[in-house]
Amino acid sequence: MDHYAVEYVLSHCAQKAAKKGLQVVDQSLLETDLSIPENPDGEPWTFERATELYKANRLTDKEYGYIVAFIDLNLSLQNE
């Protein structure tokens, strides 16, 4: 799952850089879909809730890694 968190961060940064007109060497980072599933509670994601759902096998490794990275980057605050 850590692999997916790193993938999310790298892709997010690459996509932001490309929007600023900077060259991105690894073009695959620009094609990564960074969408994350909605929290079934309808609330913003928290690490605790994501971990709970992951342990209950309701999130895949990729979904969990992406959600953790999303939380760590404080992207939920930027989307409000």
N, CA, C and O atoms as CSV, one atom per row, in Angstrom:
chain,resi,resn,atom,element,x,y,z
A,1,MET,N,N,0.809,-1.190,0.000
A,1,MET,CA,C,0.000,0.000,0.000
A,1,MET,C,C,0.856,1.260,0.000
A,1,MET,O,O,0.451,2.282,-0.554
A,2,ASP,N,N,2.041,1.199,0.618
A,2,ASP,CA,C,2.938,2.360,0.606
A,2,ASP,C,C,3.315,2.748,-0.816
A,2,ASP,O,O,3.471,3.926,-1.138
A,3,HIS,N,N,3.457,1.735,-1.658
A,3,HIS,CA,C,3.777,1.962,-3.071
A,3,HIS,C,C,2.731,2.885,-3.698
A,3,HIS,O,O,3.068,3.791,-4.460
A,4,TYR,N,N,1.473,2.648,-3.373
A,4,TYR,CA,C,0.405,3.444,-3.957
A,4,TYR,C,C,0.375,4.864,-3.400
A,4,TYR,O,O,0.036,5.804,-4.119
A,5,ALA,N,N,0.721,5.025,-2.145
A,5,ALA,CA,C,0.788,6.373,-1.565
A,5,ALA,C,C,1.882,7.176,-2.269
A,5,ALA,O,O,1.688,8.348,-2.589
A,6,VAL,N,N,3.018,6.550,-2.505
A,6,VAL,CA,C,4.121,7.223,-3.202
A,6,VAL,C,C,3.710,7.539,-4.641
A,6,VAL,O,O,3.971,8.636,-5.133
A,7,GLU,N,N,3.078,6.593,-5.307
A,7,GLU,CA,C,2.602,6.813,-6.675
A,7,GLU,C,C,1.663,8.011,-6.730
A,7,GLU,O,O,1.756,8.839,-7.636
A,8,TYR,N,N,0.767,8.100,-5.767
A,8,TYR,CA,C,-0.186,9.212,-5.723
A,8,TYR,C,C,0.544,10.546,-5.578
A,8,TYR,O,O,0.261,11.493,-6.311
A,9,VAL,N,N,1.483,10.619,-4.633
A,9,VAL,CA,C,2.214,11.873,-4.386
A,9,VAL,C,C,3.014,12.275,-5.621
A,9,VAL,O,O,2.986,13.436,-6.030
A,10,LEU,N,N,3.720,11.328,-6.209
A,10,LEU,CA,C,4.525,11.639,-7.397
A,10,LEU,C,C,3.642,12.119,-8.548
A,10,LEU,O,O,3.962,13.103,-9.215
A,11,SER,N,N,2.544,11.427,-8.772
A,11,SER,CA,C,1.646,11.809,-9.861
A,11,SER,C,C,1.006,13.165,-9.591
A,11,SER,O,O,0.885,13.991,-10.495
A,12,HIS,N,N,0.600,13.391,-8.357
A,12,HIS,CA,C,-0.001,14.683,-7.998
A,12,HIS,C,C,0.989,15.819,-8.269
A,12,HIS,O,O,0.628,16.825,-8.879
A,13,CYS,N,N,2.221,15.660,-7.820
A,13,CYS,CA,C,3.244,16.696,-8.021
A,13,CYS,C,C,3.552,16.890,-9.503
A,13,CYS,O,O,3.713,18.021,-9.961
A,14,ALA,N,N,3.634,15.792,-10.251
A,14,ALA,CA,C,3.926,15.883,-11.680
A,14,ALA,C,C,2.802,16.624,-12.403
A,14,ALA,O,O,3.064,17.452,-13.276
A,15,GLN,N,N,1.563,16.332,-12.045
A,15,GLN,CA,C,0.432,16.983,-12.693
A,15,GLN,C,C,0.373,18.473,-12.354
A,15,GLN,O,O,0.021,19.292,-13.204
A,16,LYS,N,N,0.712,18.820,-11.130
A,16,LYS,CA,C,0.769,20.244,-10.753
A,16,LYS,C,C,1.880,20.952,-11.525
A,16,LYS,O,O,1.694,22.074,-11.994
A,17,ALA,N,N,3.039,20.295,-11.658
A,17,ALA,CA,C,4.164,20.885,-12.385
A,17,ALA,C,C,3.808,21.101,-13.853
A,17,ALA,O,O,4.134,22.139,-14.429
A,18,ALA,N,N,3.143,20.122,-14.450
A,18,ALA,CA,C,2.759,20.232,-15.859
A,18,ALA,C,C,1.788,21.389,-16.069
A,18,ALA,O,O,1.861,22.084,-17.082
A,19,LYS,N,N,0.883,21.597,-15.121
A,19,LYS,CA,C,-0.063,22.708,-15.231
A,19,LYS,C,C,0.653,24.056,-15.181
A,19,LYS,O,O,0.160,25.052,-15.710
A,20,LYS,N,N,1.822,24.073,-14.538
A,20,LYS,CA,C,2.607,25.309,-14.460
A,20,LYS,C,C,3.528,25.462,-15.668
A,20,LYS,O,O,4.295,26.421,-15.754
A,21,GLY,N,N,3.448,24.506,-16.605
A,21,GLY,CA,C,4.245,24.586,-17.817
A,21,GLY,C,C,5.610,23.940,-17.712
A,21,GLY,O,O,6.429,24.082,-18.621
A,22,LEU,N,N,5.869,23.243,-16.636
A,22,LEU,CA,C,7.149,22.572,-16.469
A,22,LEU,C,C,7.146,21.230,-17.185
A,22,LEU,O,O,6.096,20.614,-17.370
A,23,GLN,N,N,8.326,20.784,-17.585
A,23,GLN,CA,C,8.455,19.513,-18.290
A,23,GLN,C,C,8.512,18.377,-17.279
A,23,GLN,O,O,9.243,18.451,-16.290
A,24,VAL,N,N,7.745,17.337,-17.529
A,24,VAL,CA,C,7.741,16.142,-16.699
A,24,VAL,C,C,8.351,15.017,-17.518
A,24,VAL,O,O,7.860,14.686,-18.597
A,25,VAL,N,N,9.425,14.432,-16.998
A,25,VAL,CA,C,10.148,13.395,-17.731
A,25,VAL,C,C,9.316,12.119,-17.839
A,25,VAL,O,O,9.201,11.548,-18.923
A,26,ASP,N,N,8.741,11.673,-16.739
A,26,ASP,CA,C,7.947,10.445,-16.743
A,26,ASP,C,C,6.496,10.792,-17.066
A,26,ASP,O,O,5.715,11.129,-16.177
A,27,GLN,N,N,6.155,10.708,-18.320
A,27,GLN,CA,C,4.825,11.087,-18.789
A,27,GLN,C,C,3.715,10.210,-18.211
A,27,GLN,O,O,2.559,10.632,-18.173
A,28,SER,N,N,4.039,9.019,-17.769
A,28,SER,CA,C,3.014,8.138,-17.200
A,28,SER,C,C,2.415,8.741,-15.934
A,28,SER,O,O,1.271,8.448,-15.585
A,29,LEU,N,N,3.185,9.582,-15.246
A,29,LEU,CA,C,2.668,10.234,-14.041
A,29,LEU,C,C,1.529,11.190,-14.358
A,29,LEU,O,O,0.680,11.463,-13.509
A,30,LEU,N,N,1.517,11.694,-15.585
A,30,LEU,CA,C,0.477,12.630,-15.992
A,30,LEU,C,C,-0.825,11.916,-16.359
A,30,LEU,O,O,-1.884,12.539,-16.434
A,31,GLU,N,N,-0.735,10.618,-16.584
A,31,GLU,CA,C,-1.899,9.840,-16.999
A,31,GLU,C,C,-2.560,9.104,-15.836
A,31,GLU,O,O,-3.579,8.439,-16.026
A,32,THR,N,N,-1.998,9.215,-14.646
A,32,THR,CA,C,-2.523,8.503,-13.491
A,32,THR,C,C,-3.828,9.136,-13.025
A,32,THR,O,O,-3.911,10.347,-12.821
A,33,ASP,N,N,-4.837,8.302,-12.863
A,33,ASP,CA,C,-6.127,8.760,-12.342
A,33,ASP,C,C,-6.007,8.872,-10.826
A,33,ASP,O,O,-5.846,7.862,-10.140
A,34,LEU,N,N,-6.083,10.073,-10.306
A,34,LEU,CA,C,-5.898,10.319,-8.876
A,34,LEU,C,C,-7.198,10.361,-8.091
A,34,LEU,O,O,-7.229,10.837,-6.956
A,35,SER,N,N,-8.263,9.867,-8.689
A,35,SER,CA,C,-9.531,9.892,-7.970
A,35,SER,C,C,-9.509,8.890,-6.822
A,35,SER,O,O,-8.896,7.826,-6.907
A,36,ILE,N,N,-10.182,9.257,-5.768
A,36,ILE,CA,C,-10.300,8.374,-4.614
A,36,ILE,C,C,-11.780,8.121,-4.372
A,36,ILE,O,O,-12.619,8.947,-4.733
A,37,PRO,N,N,-12.104,6.991,-3.767
A,37,PRO,CA,C,-13.527,6.724,-3.527
A,37,PRO,C,C,-14.094,7.669,-2.482
A,37,PRO,O,O,-13.368,8.196,-1.640
A,38,GLU,N,N,-15.387,7.870,-2.548
A,38,GLU,CA,C,-16.075,8.676,-1.544
A,38,GLU,C,C,-16.092,7.907,-0.228
A,38,GLU,O,O,-16.199,6.681,-0.216
A,39,ASN,N,N,-15.987,8.624,0.859
A,39,ASN,CA,C,-16.138,8.013,2.174
A,39,ASN,C,C,-17.608,7.589,2.303
A,39,ASN,O,O,-18.498,8.416,2.106
A,40,PRO,N,N,-17.879,6.324,2.629
A,40,PRO,CA,C,-19.276,5.884,2.724
A,40,PRO,C,C,-20.082,6.653,3.770
A,40,PRO,O,O,-21.312,6.644,3.728
A,41,ASP,N,N,-19.414,7.306,4.692
A,41,ASP,CA,C,-20.095,8.098,5.708
A,41,ASP,C,C,-20.497,9.478,5.185
A,41,ASP,O,O,-21.240,10.204,5.846
A,42,GLY,N,N,-20.005,9.837,3.999
A,42,GLY,CA,C,-20.283,11.153,3.451
A,42,GLY,C,C,-19.446,12.249,4.085
A,42,GLY,O,O,-19.666,13.429,3.812
A,43,GLU,N,N,-18.506,11.886,4.914
A,43,GLU,CA,C,-17.637,12.829,5.610
A,43,GLU,C,C,-16.270,12.869,4.922
A,43,GLU,O,O,-15.943,11.967,4.151
A,44,PRO,N,N,-15.471,13.904,5.190
A,44,PRO,CA,C,-14.096,13.904,4.671
A,44,PRO,C,C,-13.334,12.696,5.236
A,44,PRO,O,O,-13.602,12.244,6.349
A,45,TRP,N,N,-12.404,12.197,4.467
A,45,TRP,CA,C,-11.615,11.051,4.898
A,45,TRP,C,C,-10.736,11.400,6.091
A,45,TRP,O,O,-10.196,12.503,6.181
A,46,THR,N,N,-10.605,10.459,6.990
A,46,THR,CA,C,-9.629,10.535,8.067
A,46,THR,C,C,-8.780,9.278,7.985
A,46,THR,O,O,-9.209,8.256,7.448
A,47,PHE,N,N,-7.585,9.364,8.517
A,47,PHE,CA,C,-6.702,8.196,8.515
A,47,PHE,C,C,-7.354,7.042,9.274
A,47,PHE,O,O,-7.278,5.886,8.857
A,48,GLU,N,N,-7.987,7.369,10.383
A,48,GLU,CA,C,-8.609,6.324,11.211
A,48,GLU,C,C,-9.729,5.602,10.461
A,48,GLU,O,O,-9.823,4.376,10.504
A,49,ARG,N,N,-10.576,6.371,9.776
A,49,ARG,CA,C,-11.690,5.755,9.041
A,49,ARG,C,C,-11.178,4.950,7.862
A,49,ARG,O,O,-11.686,3.859,7.601
A,50,ALA,N,N,-10.202,5.449,7.152
A,50,ALA,CA,C,-9.640,4.708,6.023
A,50,ALA,C,C,-9.007,3.412,6.510
A,50,ALA,O,O,-9.168,2.366,5.880
A,51,THR,N,N,-8.293,3.473,7.620
A,51,THR,CA,C,-7.651,2.273,8.167
A,51,THR,C,C,-8.707,1.259,8.598
A,51,THR,O,O,-8.553,0.061,8.358
A,52,GLU,N,N,-9.767,1.729,9.227
A,52,GLU,CA,C,-10.857,0.847,9.654
A,52,GLU,C,C,-11.468,0.107,8.459
A,52,GLU,O,O,-11.665,-1.108,8.506
A,53,LEU,N,N,-11.762,0.845,7.401
A,53,LEU,CA,C,-12.349,0.226,6.211
A,53,LEU,C,C,-11.359,-0.697,5.507
A,53,LEU,O,O,-11.750,-1.738,4.980
A,54,TYR,N,N,-10.090,-0.326,5.496
A,54,TYR,CA,C,-9.070,-1.164,4.874
A,54,TYR,C,C,-8.945,-2.494,5.615
A,54,TYR,O,O,-8.879,-3.556,4.995
A,55,LYS,N,N,-8.913,-2.425,6.942
A,55,LYS,CA,C,-8.803,-3.651,7.741
A,55,LYS,C,C,-10.042,-4.538,7.595
A,55,LYS,O,O,-9.966,-5.753,7.781
A,56,ALA,N,N,-11.168,-3.932,7.265
A,56,ALA,CA,C,-12.408,-4.687,7.047
A,56,ALA,C,C,-12.522,-5.150,5.585
A,56,ALA,O,O,-13.567,-5.651,5.169
A,57,ASN,N,N,-11.439,-4.979,4.810
A,57,ASN,CA,C,-11.395,-5.370,3.392
A,57,ASN,C,C,-12.429,-4.639,2.545
A,57,ASN,O,O,-12.941,-5.190,1.570
A,58,ARG,N,N,-12.733,-3.405,2.914
A,58,ARG,CA,C,-13.668,-2.599,2.129
A,58,ARG,C,C,-12.945,-1.588,1.244
A,58,ARG,O,O,-13.580,-0.861,0.480
A,59,LEU,N,N,-11.609,-1.542,1.346
A,59,LEU,CA,C,-10.763,-0.727,0.468
A,59,LEU,C,C,-9.636,-1.606,-0.051
A,59,LEU,O,O,-9.105,-2.444,0.678
A,60,THR,N,N,-9.276,-1.412,-1.305
A,60,THR,CA,C,-8.129,-2.123,-1.870
A,60,THR,C,C,-6.837,-1.470,-1.377
A,60,THR,O,O,-6.863,-0.384,-0.797
A,61,ASP,N,N,-5.718,-2.138,-1.613
A,61,ASP,CA,C,-4.417,-1.544,-1.274
A,61,ASP,C,C,-4.249,-0.196,-1.961
A,61,ASP,O,O,-3.789,0.769,-1.350
A,62,LYS,N,N,-4.627,-0.137,-3.239
A,62,LYS,CA,C,-4.467,1.097,-4.007
A,62,LYS,C,C,-5.360,2.200,-3.458
A,62,LYS,O,O,-4.907,3.329,-3.270
A,63,GLU,N,N,-6.620,1.886,-3.199
A,63,GLU,CA,C,-7.531,2.898,-2.662
A,63,GLU,C,C,-7.020,3.428,-1.324
A,63,GLU,O,O,-7.026,4.634,-1.077
A,64,TYR,N,N,-6.581,2.517,-0.471
A,64,TYR,CA,C,-6.092,2.917,0.840
A,64,TYR,C,C,-4.837,3.793,0.714
A,64,TYR,O,O,-4.733,4.829,1.371
A,65,GLY,N,N,-3.894,3.375,-0.125
A,65,GLY,CA,C,-2.676,4.161,-0.326
A,65,GLY,C,C,-2.976,5.549,-0.865
A,65,GLY,O,O,-2.392,6.534,-0.413
A,66,TYR,N,N,-3.883,5.632,-1.831
A,66,TYR,CA,C,-4.256,6.923,-2.398
A,66,TYR,C,C,-4.939,7.801,-1.356
A,66,TYR,O,O,-4.669,9.000,-1.285
A,67,ILE,N,N,-5.823,7.217,-0.545
A,67,ILE,CA,C,-6.514,7.998,0.482
A,67,ILE,C,C,-5.527,8.522,1.511
A,67,ILE,O,O,-5.616,9.680,1.920
A,68,VAL,N,N,-4.586,7.686,1.933
A,68,VAL,CA,C,-3.579,8.119,2.912
A,68,VAL,C,C,-2.760,9.278,2.354
A,68,VAL,O,O,-2.517,10.257,3.059
A,69,ALA,N,N,-2.334,9.178,1.101
A,69,ALA,CA,C,-1.564,10.263,0.477
A,69,ALA,C,C,-2.425,11.524,0.351
A,69,ALA,O,O,-1.947,12.629,0.607
A,70,PHE,N,N,-3.681,11.362,-0.039
A,70,PHE,CA,C,-4.618,12.477,-0.156
A,70,PHE,C,C,-4.735,13.211,1.176
A,70,PHE,O,O,-4.718,14.441,1.220
A,71,ILE,N,N,-4.853,12.453,2.253
A,71,ILE,CA,C,-4.947,13.037,3.598
A,71,ILE,C,C,-3.633,13.727,3.960
A,71,ILE,O,O,-3.636,14.856,4.451
A,72,ASP,N,N,-2.513,13.047,3.717
A,72,ASP,CA,C,-1.204,13.609,4.073
A,72,ASP,C,C,-0.914,14.917,3.338
A,72,ASP,O,O,-0.257,15.809,3.876
A,73,LEU,N,N,-1.406,15.023,2.112
A,73,LEU,CA,C,-1.194,16.244,1.330
A,73,LEU,C,C,-2.225,17.336,1.660
A,73,LEU,O,O,-2.197,18.422,1.082
A,74,ASN,N,N,-3.121,17.035,2.583
A,74,ASN,CA,C,-4.178,17.986,2.976
A,74,ASN,C,C,-5.025,18.424,1.790
A,74,ASN,O,O,-5.484,19.565,1.742
A,75,LEU,N,N,-5.233,17.540,0.848
A,75,LEU,CA,C,-6.005,17.904,-0.342
A,75,LEU,C,C,-7.487,18.077,-0.027
A,75,LEU,O,O,-8.189,18.801,-0.732
A,76,SER,N,N,-7.961,17.424,1.016
A,76,SER,CA,C,-9.375,17.610,1.359
A,76,SER,C,C,-9.641,19.053,1.767
A,76,SER,O,O,-10.735,19.568,1.539
A,77,LEU,N,N,-8.660,19.707,2.365
A,77,LEU,CA,C,-8.813,21.103,2.756
A,77,LEU,C,C,-8.845,22.027,1.538
A,77,LEU,O,O,-9.511,23.063,1.549
A,78,GLN,N,N,-8.119,21.640,0.489
A,78,GLN,CA,C,-8.077,22.453,-0.724
A,78,GLN,C,C,-9.359,22.319,-1.527
A,78,GLN,O,O,-9.682,23.201,-2.323
A,79,ASN,N,N,-10.096,21.229,-1.331
A,79,ASN,CA,C,-11.300,20.977,-2.113
A,79,ASN,C,C,-12.558,21.502,-1.440
A,79,ASN,O,O,-13.649,21.346,-1.988
A,80,GLU,N,N,-12.440,22.115,-0.276
A,80,GLU,CA,C,-13.620,22.621,0.420
A,80,GLU,C,C,-13.937,24.027,-0.008
A,80,GLU,O,O,-14.903,24.617,0.477
